[in-house]
Short mmCIF file of C-alpha atoms in Angstrom, two decimals:
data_model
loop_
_atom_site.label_atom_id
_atom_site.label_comp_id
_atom_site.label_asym_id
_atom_site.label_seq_id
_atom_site.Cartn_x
_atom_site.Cartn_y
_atom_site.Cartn_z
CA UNK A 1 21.84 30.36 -11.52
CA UNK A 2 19.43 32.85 -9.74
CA UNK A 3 20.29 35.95 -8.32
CA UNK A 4 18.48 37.09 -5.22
CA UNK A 5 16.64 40.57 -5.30
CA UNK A 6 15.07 39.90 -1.66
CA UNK A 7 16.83 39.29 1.76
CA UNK A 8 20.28 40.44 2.19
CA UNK A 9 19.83 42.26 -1.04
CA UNK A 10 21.52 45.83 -0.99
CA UNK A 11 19.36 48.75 -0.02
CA UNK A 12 17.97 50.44 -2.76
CA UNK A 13 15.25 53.15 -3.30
CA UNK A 14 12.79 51.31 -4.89
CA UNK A 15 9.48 52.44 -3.85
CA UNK A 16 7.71 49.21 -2.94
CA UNK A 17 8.20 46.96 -0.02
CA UNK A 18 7.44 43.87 -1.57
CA UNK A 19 10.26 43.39 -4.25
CA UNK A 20 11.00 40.44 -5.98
CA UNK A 21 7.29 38.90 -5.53
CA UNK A 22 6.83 38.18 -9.10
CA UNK A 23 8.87 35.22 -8.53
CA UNK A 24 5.62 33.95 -6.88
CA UNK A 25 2.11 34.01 -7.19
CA UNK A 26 -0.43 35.29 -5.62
CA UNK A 27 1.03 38.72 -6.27
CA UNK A 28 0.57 40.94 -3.45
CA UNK A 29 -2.25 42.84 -2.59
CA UNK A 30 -3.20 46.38 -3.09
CA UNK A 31 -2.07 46.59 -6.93
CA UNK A 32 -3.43 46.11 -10.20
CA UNK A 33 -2.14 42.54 -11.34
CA UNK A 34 -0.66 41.40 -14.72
CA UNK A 35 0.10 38.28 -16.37
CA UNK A 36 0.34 37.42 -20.02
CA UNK A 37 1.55 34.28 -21.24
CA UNK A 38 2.74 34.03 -25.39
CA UNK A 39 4.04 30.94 -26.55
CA UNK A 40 6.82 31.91 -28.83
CA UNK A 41 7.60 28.49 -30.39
CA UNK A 42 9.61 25.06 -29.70
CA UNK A 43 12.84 23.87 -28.78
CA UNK A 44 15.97 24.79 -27.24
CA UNK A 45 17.37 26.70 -30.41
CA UNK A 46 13.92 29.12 -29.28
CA UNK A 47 14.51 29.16 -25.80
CA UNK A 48 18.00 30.23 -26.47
CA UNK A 49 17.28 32.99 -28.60
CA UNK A 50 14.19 34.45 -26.99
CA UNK A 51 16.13 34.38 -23.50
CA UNK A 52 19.04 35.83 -24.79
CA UNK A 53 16.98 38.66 -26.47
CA UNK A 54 15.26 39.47 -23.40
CA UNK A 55 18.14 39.57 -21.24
CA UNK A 56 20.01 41.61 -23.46
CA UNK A 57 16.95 44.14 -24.26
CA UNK A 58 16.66 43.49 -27.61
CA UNK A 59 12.81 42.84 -27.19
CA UNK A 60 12.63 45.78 -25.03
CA UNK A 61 14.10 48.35 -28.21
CA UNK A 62 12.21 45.83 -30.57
CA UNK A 63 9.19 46.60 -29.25
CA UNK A 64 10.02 50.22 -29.46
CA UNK A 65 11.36 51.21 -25.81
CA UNK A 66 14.55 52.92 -25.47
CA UNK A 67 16.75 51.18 -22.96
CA UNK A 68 19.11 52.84 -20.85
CA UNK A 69 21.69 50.63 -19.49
CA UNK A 70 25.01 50.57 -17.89
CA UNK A 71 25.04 46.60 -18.50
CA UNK A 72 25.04 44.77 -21.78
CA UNK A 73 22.52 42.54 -19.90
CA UNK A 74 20.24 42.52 -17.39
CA UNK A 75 21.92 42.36 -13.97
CA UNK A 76 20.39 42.55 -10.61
CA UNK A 77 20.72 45.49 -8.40
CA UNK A 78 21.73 47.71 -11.45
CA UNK A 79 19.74 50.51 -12.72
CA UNK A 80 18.20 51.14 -16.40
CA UNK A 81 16.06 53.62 -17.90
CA UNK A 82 13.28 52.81 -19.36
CA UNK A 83 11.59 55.15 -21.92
CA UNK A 84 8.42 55.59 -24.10
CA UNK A 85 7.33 58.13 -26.53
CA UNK A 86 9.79 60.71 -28.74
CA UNK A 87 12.07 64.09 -27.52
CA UNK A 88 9.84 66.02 -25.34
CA UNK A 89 7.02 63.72 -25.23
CA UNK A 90 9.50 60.37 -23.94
CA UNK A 91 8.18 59.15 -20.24
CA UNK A 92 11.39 58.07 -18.50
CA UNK A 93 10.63 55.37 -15.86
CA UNK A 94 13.29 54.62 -13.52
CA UNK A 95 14.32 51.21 -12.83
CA UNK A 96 16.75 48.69 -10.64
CA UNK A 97 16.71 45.31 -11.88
CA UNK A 98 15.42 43.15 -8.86
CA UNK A 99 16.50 39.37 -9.93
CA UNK A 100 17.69 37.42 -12.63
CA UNK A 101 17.37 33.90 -13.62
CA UNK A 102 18.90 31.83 -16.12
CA UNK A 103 18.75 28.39 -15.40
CA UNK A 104 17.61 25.05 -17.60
CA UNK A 105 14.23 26.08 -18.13
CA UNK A 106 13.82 29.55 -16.99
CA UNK A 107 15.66 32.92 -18.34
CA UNK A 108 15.17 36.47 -17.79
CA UNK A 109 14.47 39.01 -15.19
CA UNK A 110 12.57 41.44 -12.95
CA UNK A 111 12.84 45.55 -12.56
CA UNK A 112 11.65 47.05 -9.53
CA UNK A 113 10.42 51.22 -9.76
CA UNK A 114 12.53 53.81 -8.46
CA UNK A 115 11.51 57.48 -7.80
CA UNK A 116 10.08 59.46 -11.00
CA UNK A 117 9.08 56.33 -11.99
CA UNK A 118 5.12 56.55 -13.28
CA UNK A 119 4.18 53.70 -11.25
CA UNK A 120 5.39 51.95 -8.21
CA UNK A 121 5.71 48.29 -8.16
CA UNK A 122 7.23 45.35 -10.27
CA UNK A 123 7.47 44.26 -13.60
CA UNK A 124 9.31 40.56 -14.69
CA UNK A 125 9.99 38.78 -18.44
CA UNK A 126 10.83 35.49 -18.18
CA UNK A 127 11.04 32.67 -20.86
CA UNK A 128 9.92 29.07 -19.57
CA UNK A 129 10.50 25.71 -21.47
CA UNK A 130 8.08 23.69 -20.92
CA UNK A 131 7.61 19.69 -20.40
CA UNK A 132 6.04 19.95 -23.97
CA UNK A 133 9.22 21.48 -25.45
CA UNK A 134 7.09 24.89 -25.92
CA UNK A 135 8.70 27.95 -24.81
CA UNK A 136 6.70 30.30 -23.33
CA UNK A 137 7.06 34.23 -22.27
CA UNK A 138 5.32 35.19 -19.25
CA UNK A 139 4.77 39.03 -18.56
CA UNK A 140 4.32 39.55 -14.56
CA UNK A 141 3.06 42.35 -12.63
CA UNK A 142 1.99 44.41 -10.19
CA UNK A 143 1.80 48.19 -10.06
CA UNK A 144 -0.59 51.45 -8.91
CA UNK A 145 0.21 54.96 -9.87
CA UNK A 146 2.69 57.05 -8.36
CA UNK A 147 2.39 60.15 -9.76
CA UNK A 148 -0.70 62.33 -10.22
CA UNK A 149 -1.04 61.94 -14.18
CA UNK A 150 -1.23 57.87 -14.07
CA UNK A 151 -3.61 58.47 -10.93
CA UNK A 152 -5.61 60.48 -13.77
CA UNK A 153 -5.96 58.16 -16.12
CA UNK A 154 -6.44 55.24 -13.70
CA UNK A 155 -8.21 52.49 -15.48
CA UNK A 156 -6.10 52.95 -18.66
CA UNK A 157 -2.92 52.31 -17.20
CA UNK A 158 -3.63 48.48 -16.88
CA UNK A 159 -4.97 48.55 -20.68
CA UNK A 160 -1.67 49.90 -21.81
CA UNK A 161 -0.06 47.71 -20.18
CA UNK A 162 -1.87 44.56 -21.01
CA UNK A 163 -1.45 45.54 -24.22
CA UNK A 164 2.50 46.19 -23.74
CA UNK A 165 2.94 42.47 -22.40
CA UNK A 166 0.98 41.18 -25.29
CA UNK A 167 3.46 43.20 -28.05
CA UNK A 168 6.49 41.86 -26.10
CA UNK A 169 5.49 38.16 -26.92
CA UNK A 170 4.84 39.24 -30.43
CA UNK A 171 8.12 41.19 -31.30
CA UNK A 172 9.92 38.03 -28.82
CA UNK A 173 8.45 35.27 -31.07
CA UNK A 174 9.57 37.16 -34.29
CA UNK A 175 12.70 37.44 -32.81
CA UNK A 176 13.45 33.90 -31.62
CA UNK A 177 11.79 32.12 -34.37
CA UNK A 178 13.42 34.06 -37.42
CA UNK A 179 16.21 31.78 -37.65
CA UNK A 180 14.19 28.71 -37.92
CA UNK A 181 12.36 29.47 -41.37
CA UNK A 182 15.94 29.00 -44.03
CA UNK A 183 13.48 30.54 -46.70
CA UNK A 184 13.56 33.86 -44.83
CA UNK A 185 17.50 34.15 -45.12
CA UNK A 186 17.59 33.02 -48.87
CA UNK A 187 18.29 36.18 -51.62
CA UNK A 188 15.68 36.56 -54.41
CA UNK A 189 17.33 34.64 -57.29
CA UNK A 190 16.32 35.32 -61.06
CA UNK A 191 16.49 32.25 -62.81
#
């Protein structure tokens, strides 16, 4: 089932005309563009549990964001607080998730900016199965600054988040794989 984030969506105030384009590619113009590609593993045991962590933010908080949400899963149209850093020096970023997907061989989702967000533009996580049975996270984007301090450090924001996308495969592929290794749930036994 996919939920729509486009046409006949309800009006929001996210600050970007273009929402829901990381369904497709080419990503629109005018922004820096992002996307990272991890494979996490095999098999539908992995594509189960990566999909369910990322729709239920685990990778987000395993990765080390806070997570604001008024769902216990990602839901279109809702709003969710995204935050980096500790007490004074978190960055809240504003968010509305755009669309959602969870279908046979695609889960996860898209957030869209909202005002006092750092950036303005579109950000999606989705875990693909592929043909080969591999199950793959792909990190989509496309953003440019919105406020004066991530105008500042301009060619630093993409960095960061390059290397953001990148962690999020890592922490996901711990996460869906850590079932699939018995050795790793056994207790140290004395013998």
């Amino acid at each position: 089932m996919t939920t729509p984030g486009g046409p006949g969506a309800p009006v929001t105030r996210l600050t970007y005309p273009e929402v829901g384009a990381t369904r497709r590619w080419p990503l629109p113009d005018g922004y820096h563009h992002l996307r990272v590609r991890t494979v996490l593993g095999h098999g539908p045991a992995v594509f189960e549990r990566a999909g369910r962590a990322v729709l239920d933010w685990r990778m987000h908080r395993a990765v080390g964001v806070s997570v604001r949400s008024w769902d216990p899963e990602a839901t279109a149209g809702r709003p969710v607080v995204v935050g980096l850093g500790i007490g004074r020096l978190r960055l809240r970023a504003p968010c509305e998730v755009v669309w959602t997907v969870t279908d046979a061989t695609r889960t996860g989702f898209a957030y869209g900016t909202l005002p006092g967000h750092p950036e303005r533009g579109e950000e999606s996580f989705v875990v693909g199965r592929e043909s080969d049975d591999s199950v793959i996270l792909t990190v989509t984007a496309f953003s440019r600054p919105a406020e004066w301090y991530t105008r500042l450090v301009g060619p630093l924001v993409p960095v960061f988040q390059r290397a953001y996308a990148r962690r999020c495969g890592l922490v996901l592929r711990r996460l869906a794989t850590q079932h699939d290794d018995p050795s790793r749930n056994r207790r140290f036994h004395l013998q």
